[in-house]
PDB file of C-alpha atoms and ligand atoms in Angstrom:
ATOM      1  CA  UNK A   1      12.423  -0.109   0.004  1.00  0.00           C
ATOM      2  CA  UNK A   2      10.940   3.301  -0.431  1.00  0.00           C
ATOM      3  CA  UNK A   3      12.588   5.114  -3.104  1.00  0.00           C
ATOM      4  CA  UNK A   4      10.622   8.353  -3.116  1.00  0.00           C
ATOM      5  CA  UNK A   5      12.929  11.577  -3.516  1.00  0.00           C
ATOM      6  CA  UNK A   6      15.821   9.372  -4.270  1.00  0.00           C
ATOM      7  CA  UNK A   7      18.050   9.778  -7.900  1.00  0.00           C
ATOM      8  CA  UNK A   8      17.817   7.505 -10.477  1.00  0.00           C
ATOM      9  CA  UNK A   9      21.472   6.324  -9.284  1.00  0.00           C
ATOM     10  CA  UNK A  10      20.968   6.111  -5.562  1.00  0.00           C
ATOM     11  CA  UNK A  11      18.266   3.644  -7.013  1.00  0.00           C
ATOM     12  CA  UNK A  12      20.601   1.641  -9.338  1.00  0.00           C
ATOM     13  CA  UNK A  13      23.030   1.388  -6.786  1.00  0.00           C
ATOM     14  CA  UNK A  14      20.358  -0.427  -4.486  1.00  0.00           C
ATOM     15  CA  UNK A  15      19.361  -2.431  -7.334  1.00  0.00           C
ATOM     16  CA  UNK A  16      22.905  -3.649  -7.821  1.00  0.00           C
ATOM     17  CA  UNK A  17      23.091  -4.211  -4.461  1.00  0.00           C
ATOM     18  CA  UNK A  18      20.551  -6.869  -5.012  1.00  0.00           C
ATOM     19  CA  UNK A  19      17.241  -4.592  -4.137  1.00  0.00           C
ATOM     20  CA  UNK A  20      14.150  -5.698  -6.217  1.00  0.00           C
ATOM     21  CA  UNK A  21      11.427  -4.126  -4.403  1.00  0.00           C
ATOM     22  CA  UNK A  22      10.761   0.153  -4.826  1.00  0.00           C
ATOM     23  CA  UNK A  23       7.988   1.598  -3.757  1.00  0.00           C
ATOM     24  CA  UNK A  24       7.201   5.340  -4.775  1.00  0.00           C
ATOM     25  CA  UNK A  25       4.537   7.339  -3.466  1.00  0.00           C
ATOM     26  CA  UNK A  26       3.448   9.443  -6.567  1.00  0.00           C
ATOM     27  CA  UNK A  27       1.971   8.011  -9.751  1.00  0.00           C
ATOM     28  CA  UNK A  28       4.290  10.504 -12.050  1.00  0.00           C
ATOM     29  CA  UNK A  29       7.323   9.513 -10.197  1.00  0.00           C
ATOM     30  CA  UNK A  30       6.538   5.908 -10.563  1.00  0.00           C
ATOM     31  CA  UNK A  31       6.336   6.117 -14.405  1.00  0.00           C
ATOM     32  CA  UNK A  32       9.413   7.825 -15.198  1.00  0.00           C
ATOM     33  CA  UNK A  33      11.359   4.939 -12.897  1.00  0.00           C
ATOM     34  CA  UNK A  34       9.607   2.439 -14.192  1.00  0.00           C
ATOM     35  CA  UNK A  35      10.741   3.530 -17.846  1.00  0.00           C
ATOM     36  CA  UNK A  36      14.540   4.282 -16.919  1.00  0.00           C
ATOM     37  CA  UNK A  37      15.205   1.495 -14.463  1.00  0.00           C
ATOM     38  CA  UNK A  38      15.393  -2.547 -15.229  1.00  0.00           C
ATOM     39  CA  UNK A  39      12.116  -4.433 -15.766  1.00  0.00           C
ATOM     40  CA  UNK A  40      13.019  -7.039 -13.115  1.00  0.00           C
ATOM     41  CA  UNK A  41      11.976  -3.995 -10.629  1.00  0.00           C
ATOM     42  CA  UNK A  42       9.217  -5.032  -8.684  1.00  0.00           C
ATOM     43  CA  UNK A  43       7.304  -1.391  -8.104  1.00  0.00           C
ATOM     44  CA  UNK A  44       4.798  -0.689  -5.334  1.00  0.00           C
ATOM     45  CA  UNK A  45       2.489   2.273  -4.795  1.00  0.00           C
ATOM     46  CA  UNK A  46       2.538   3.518  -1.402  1.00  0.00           C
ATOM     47  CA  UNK A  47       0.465   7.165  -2.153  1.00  0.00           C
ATOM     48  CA  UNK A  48      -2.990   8.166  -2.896  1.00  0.00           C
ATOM     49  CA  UNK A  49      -4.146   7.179  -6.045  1.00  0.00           C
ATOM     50  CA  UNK A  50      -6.236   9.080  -7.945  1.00  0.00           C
ATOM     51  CA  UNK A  51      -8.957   6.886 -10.126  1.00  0.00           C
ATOM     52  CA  UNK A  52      -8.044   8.655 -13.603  1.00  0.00           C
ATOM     53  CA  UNK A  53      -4.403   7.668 -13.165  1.00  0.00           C
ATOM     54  CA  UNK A  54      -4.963   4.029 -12.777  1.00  0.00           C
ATOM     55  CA  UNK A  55      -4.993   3.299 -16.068  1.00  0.00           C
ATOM     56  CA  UNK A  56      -1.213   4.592 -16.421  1.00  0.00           C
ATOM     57  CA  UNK A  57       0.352   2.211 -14.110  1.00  0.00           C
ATOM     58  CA  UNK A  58      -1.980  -1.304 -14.328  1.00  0.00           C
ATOM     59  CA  UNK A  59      -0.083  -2.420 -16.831  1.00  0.00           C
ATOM     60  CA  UNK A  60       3.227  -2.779 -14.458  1.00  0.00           C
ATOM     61  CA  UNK A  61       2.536  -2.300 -10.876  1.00  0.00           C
ATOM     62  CA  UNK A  62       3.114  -5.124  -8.152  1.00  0.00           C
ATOM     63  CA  UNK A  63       1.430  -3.975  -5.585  1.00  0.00           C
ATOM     64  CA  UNK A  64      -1.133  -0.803  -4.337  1.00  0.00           C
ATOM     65  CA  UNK A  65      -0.949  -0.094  -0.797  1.00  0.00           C
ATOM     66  CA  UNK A  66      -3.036   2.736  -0.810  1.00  0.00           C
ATOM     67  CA  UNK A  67      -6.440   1.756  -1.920  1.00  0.00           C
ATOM     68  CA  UNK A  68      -8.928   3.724   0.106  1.00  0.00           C
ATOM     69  CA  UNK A  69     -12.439   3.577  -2.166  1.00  0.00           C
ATOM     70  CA  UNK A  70     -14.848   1.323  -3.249  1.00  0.00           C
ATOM     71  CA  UNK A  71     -14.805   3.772  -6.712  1.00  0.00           C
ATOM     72  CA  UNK A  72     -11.192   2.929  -6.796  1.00  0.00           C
ATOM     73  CA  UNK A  73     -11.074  -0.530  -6.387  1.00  0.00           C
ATOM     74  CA  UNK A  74     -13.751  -0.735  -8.965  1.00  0.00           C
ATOM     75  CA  UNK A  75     -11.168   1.152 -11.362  1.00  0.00           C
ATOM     76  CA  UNK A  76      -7.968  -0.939 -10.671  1.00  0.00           C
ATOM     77  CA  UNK A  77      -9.914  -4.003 -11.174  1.00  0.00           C
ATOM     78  CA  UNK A  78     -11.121  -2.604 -14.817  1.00  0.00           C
ATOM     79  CA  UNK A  79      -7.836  -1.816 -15.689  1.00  0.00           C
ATOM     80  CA  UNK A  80      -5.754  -4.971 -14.274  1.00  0.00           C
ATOM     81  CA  UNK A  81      -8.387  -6.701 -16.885  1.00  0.00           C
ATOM     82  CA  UNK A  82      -7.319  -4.632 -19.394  1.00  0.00           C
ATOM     83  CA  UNK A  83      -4.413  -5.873 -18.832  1.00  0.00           C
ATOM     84  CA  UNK A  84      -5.096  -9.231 -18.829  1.00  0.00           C
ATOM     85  CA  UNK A  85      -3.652  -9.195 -15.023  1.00  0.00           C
ATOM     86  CA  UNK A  86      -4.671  -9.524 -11.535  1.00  0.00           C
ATOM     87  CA  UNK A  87      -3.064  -6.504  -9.145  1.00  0.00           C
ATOM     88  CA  UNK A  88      -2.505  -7.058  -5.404  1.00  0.00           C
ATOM     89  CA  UNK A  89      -4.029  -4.100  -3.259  1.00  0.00           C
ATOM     90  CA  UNK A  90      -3.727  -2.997  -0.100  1.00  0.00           C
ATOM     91  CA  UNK A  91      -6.928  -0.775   1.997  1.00  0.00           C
ATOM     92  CA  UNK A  92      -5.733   2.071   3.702  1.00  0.00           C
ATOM     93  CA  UNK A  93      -6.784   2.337   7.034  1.00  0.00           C
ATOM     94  CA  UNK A  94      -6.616   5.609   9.468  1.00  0.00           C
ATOM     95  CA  UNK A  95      -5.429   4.829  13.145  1.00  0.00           C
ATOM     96  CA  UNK A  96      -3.356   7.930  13.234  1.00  0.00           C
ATOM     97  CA  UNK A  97      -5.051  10.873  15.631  1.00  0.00           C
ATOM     98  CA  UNK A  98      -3.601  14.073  13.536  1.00  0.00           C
ATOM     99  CA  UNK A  99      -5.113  15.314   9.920  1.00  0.00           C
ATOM    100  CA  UNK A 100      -4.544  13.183   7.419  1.00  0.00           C
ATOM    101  CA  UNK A 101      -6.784  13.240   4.848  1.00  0.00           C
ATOM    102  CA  UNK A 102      -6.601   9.459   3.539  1.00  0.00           C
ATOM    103  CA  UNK A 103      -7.667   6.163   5.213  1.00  0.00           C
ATOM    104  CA  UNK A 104     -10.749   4.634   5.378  1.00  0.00           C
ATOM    105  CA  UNK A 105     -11.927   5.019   9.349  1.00  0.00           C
ATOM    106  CA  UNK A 106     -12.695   0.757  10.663  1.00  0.00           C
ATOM    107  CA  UNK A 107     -16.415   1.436  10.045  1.00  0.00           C
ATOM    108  CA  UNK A 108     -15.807   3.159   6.302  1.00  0.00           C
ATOM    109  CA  UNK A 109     -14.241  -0.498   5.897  1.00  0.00           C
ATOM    110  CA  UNK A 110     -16.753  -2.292   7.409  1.00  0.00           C
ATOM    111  CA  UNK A 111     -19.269  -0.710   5.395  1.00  0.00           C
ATOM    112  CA  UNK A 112     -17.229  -1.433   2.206  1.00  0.00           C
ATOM    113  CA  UNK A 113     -16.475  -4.992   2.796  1.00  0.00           C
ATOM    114  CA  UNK A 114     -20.448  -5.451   3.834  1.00  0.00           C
ATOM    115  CA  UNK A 115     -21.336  -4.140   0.826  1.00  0.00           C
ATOM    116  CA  UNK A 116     -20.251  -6.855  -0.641  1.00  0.00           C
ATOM    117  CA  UNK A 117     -19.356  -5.854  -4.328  1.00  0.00           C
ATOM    118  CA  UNK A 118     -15.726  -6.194  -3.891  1.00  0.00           C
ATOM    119  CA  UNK A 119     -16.240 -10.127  -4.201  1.00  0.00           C
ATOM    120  CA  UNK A 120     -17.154  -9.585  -8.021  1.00  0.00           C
ATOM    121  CA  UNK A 121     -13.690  -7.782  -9.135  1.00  0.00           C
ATOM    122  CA  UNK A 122     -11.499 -11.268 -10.004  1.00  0.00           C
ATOM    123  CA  UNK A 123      -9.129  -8.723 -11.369  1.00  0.00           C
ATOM    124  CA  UNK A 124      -7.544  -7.245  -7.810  1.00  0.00           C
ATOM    125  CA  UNK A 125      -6.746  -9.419  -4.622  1.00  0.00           C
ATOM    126  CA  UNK A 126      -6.963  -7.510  -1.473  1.00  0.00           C
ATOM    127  CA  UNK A 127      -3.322  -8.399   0.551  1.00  0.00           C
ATOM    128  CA  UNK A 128      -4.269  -6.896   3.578  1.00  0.00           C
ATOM    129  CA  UNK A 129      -4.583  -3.332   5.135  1.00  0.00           C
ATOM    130  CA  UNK A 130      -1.785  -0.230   5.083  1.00  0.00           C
ATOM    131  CA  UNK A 131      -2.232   2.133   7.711  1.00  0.00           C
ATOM    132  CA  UNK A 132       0.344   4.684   8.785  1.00  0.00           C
ATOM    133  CA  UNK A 133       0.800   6.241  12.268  1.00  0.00           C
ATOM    134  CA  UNK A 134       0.991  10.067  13.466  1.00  0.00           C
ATOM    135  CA  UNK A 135       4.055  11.542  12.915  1.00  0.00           C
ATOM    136  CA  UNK A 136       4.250  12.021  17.292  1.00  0.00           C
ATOM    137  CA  UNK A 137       7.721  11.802  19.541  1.00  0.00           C
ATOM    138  CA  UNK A 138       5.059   9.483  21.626  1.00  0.00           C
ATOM    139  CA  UNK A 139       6.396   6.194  21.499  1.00  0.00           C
ATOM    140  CA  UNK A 140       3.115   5.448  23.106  1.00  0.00           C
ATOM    141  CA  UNK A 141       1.168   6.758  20.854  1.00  0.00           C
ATOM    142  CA  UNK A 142       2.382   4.609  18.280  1.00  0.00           C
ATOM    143  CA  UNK A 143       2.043   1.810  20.158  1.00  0.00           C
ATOM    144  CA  UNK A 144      -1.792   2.195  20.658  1.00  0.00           C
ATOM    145  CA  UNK A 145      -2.244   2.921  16.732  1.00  0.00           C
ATOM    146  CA  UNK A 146      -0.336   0.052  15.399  1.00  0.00           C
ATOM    147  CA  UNK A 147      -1.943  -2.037  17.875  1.00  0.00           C
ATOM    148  CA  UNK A 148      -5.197  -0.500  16.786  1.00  0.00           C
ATOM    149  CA  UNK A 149      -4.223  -0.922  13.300  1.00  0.00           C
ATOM    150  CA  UNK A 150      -3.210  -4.405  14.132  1.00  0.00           C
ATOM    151  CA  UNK A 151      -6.487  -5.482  15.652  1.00  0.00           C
ATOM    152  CA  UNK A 152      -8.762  -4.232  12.888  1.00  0.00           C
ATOM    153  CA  UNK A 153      -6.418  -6.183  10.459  1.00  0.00           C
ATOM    154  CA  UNK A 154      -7.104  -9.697  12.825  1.00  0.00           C
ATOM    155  CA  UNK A 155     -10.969  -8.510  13.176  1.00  0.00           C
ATOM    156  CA  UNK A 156     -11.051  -8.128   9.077  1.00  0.00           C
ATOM    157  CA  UNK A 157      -9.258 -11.409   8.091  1.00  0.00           C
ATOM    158  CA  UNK A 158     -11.708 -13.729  10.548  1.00  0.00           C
ATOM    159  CA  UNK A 159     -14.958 -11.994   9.335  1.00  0.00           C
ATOM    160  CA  UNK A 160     -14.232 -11.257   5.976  1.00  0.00           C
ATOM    161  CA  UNK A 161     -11.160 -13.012   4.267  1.00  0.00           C
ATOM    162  CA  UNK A 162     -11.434 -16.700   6.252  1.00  0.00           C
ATOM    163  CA  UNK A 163     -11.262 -18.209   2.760  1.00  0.00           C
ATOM    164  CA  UNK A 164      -8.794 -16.487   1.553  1.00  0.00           C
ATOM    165  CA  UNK A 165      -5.264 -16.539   2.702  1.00  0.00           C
ATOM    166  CA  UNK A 166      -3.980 -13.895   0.456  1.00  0.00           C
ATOM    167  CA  UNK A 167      -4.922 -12.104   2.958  1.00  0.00           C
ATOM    168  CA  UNK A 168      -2.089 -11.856   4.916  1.00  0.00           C
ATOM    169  CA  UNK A 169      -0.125  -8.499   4.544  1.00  0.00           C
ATOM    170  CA  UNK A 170      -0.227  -5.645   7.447  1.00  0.00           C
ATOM    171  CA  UNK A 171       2.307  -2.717   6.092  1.00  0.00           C
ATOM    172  CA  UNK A 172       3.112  -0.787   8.902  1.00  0.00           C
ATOM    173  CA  UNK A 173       5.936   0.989   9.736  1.00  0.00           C
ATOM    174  CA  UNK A 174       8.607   3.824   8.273  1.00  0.00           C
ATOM    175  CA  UNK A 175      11.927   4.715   9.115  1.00  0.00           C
ATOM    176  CA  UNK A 176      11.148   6.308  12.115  1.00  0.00           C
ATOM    177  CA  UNK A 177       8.659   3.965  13.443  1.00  0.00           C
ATOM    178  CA  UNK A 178       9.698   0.395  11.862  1.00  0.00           C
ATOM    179  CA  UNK A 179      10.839  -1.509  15.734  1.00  0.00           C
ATOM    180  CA  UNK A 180       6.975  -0.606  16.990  1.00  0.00           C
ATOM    181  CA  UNK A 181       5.252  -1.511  14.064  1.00  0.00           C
ATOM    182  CA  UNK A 182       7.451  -5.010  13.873  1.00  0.00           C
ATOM    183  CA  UNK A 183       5.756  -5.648  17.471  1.00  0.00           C
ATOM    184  CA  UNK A 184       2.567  -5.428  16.462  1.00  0.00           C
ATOM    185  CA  UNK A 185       2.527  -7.758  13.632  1.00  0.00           C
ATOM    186  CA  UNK A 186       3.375  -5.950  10.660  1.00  0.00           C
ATOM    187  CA  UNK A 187       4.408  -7.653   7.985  1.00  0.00           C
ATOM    188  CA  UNK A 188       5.593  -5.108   5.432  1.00  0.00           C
ATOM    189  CA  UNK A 189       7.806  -2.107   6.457  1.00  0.00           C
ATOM    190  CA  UNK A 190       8.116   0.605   4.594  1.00  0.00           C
ATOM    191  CA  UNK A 191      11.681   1.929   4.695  1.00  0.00           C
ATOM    192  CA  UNK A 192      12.997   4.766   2.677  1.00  0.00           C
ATOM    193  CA  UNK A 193      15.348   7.391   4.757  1.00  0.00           C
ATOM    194  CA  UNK A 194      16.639   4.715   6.997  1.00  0.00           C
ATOM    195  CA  UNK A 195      18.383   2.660   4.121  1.00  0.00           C
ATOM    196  CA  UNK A 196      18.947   5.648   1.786  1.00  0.00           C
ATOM    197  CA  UNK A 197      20.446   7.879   4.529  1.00  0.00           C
TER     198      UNK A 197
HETATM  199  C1  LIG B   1       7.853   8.227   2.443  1.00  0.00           C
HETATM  200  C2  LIG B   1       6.982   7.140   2.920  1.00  0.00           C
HETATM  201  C3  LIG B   1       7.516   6.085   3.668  1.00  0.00           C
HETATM  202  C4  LIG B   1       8.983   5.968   4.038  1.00  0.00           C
HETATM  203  O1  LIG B   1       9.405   7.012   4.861  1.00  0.00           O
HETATM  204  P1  LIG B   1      10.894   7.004   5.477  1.00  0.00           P
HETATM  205  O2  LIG B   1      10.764   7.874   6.655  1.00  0.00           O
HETATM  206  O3  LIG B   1      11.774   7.565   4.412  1.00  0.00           O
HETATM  207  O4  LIG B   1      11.231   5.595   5.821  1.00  0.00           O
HETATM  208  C5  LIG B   1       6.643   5.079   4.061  1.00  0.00           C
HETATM  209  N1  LIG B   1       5.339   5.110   3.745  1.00  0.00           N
HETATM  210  C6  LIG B   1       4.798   6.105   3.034  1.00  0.00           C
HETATM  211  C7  LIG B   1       3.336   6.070   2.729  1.00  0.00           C
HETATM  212  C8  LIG B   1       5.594   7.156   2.596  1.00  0.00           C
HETATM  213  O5  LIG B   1       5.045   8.141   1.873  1.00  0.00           O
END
């Protein structure tokens, strides 16, 4: 549940409600909520993360959608050891067709996974992929980048993550765009407005 924008008590009252799961989409945001709300809170990160704020939320965070660097894995896995933890990541992929300045493109990924380092940072496990589609009124258009972002996701698992069935997370899908995303396997949505009203 996607708890950007929303008060502390719209929050609590989701939380008594039985809600576990928040997910905020800026690092400052994130660490005031942490502080105020119950510990039992299981808090994702669902914006871009800057490397020199890592360090500020390994200690807590469940899970990184947003992960879009080799740099910044690098970082997160430095800091979960800090920590004497291992964090669950996401890599952002870009299937949308407007500006958006986040995302690594399929062959950015490609090149990252070939590369090979990423199997020497015991400190993060890579989930799966995020990837969010154009804000369009083309249902269509939707369809082809969640499909897109779908088969990348398929294509990465077999040649990459065979071994390793953590792999297995494909957050797709907001408020607006949650039914299309659900048809093309995604197995995260991220739902804030819709819930929240
Ligand atoms: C805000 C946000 C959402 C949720 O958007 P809603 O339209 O409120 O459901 C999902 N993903 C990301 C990355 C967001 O920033």
């Amino acid at each position: 549940m996607v708890s950007k924008y929303r008060s502390i008590e719209e929050i609590k009252e989701a939380y008594d409600a039985g809600q576990r799961l928040f997910a905020e989409n800026r690092v400052q945001a994130l660490l005031e909520r942490h502080e105020q709300l119950p510990t039992d809170i299981q808090w994702h990160l669902i914006g871009h993360l800057q490397t020199n704020k890592v360090k500020y939320i390994a200690p807590f965070i469940g899970m990184i959608h947003s992960v879009d660097s080799l740099k910044l894995l690098k970082v997160i896995d430095e800091q979960a050891a800090r920590n004497n933890r291992v964090i669950d990541v996401l890599l952002q992929i870009y299937v949308a067709t407007e500006e958006s300045k986040f995302g690594l493109t399929e062959a950015e990924l490609t090149e990252l996974l070939e590369e090979g380092s990423w199997r020497n940072l015991p400190y993060i496990r890579i989930c799966g992929l995020m990837a969010m589609a154009s804000l369009t009124e083309s249902e269509s258009q939707i369809h082809s980048e969640f499909s897109e972002a779908q088969r990348i996701f398929q294509k990465i698992k077999s040649s990459y993550f065979r071994e390793n069935p953590e792999f297995c997370e494909l957050s797709t899908g907001m408020s607006s765009d949650y039914p299309i995303a659900l048809e093309h396997g995604s197995t995260l949505v991220r739902i804030g407005s819709a819930v929240f009203g």
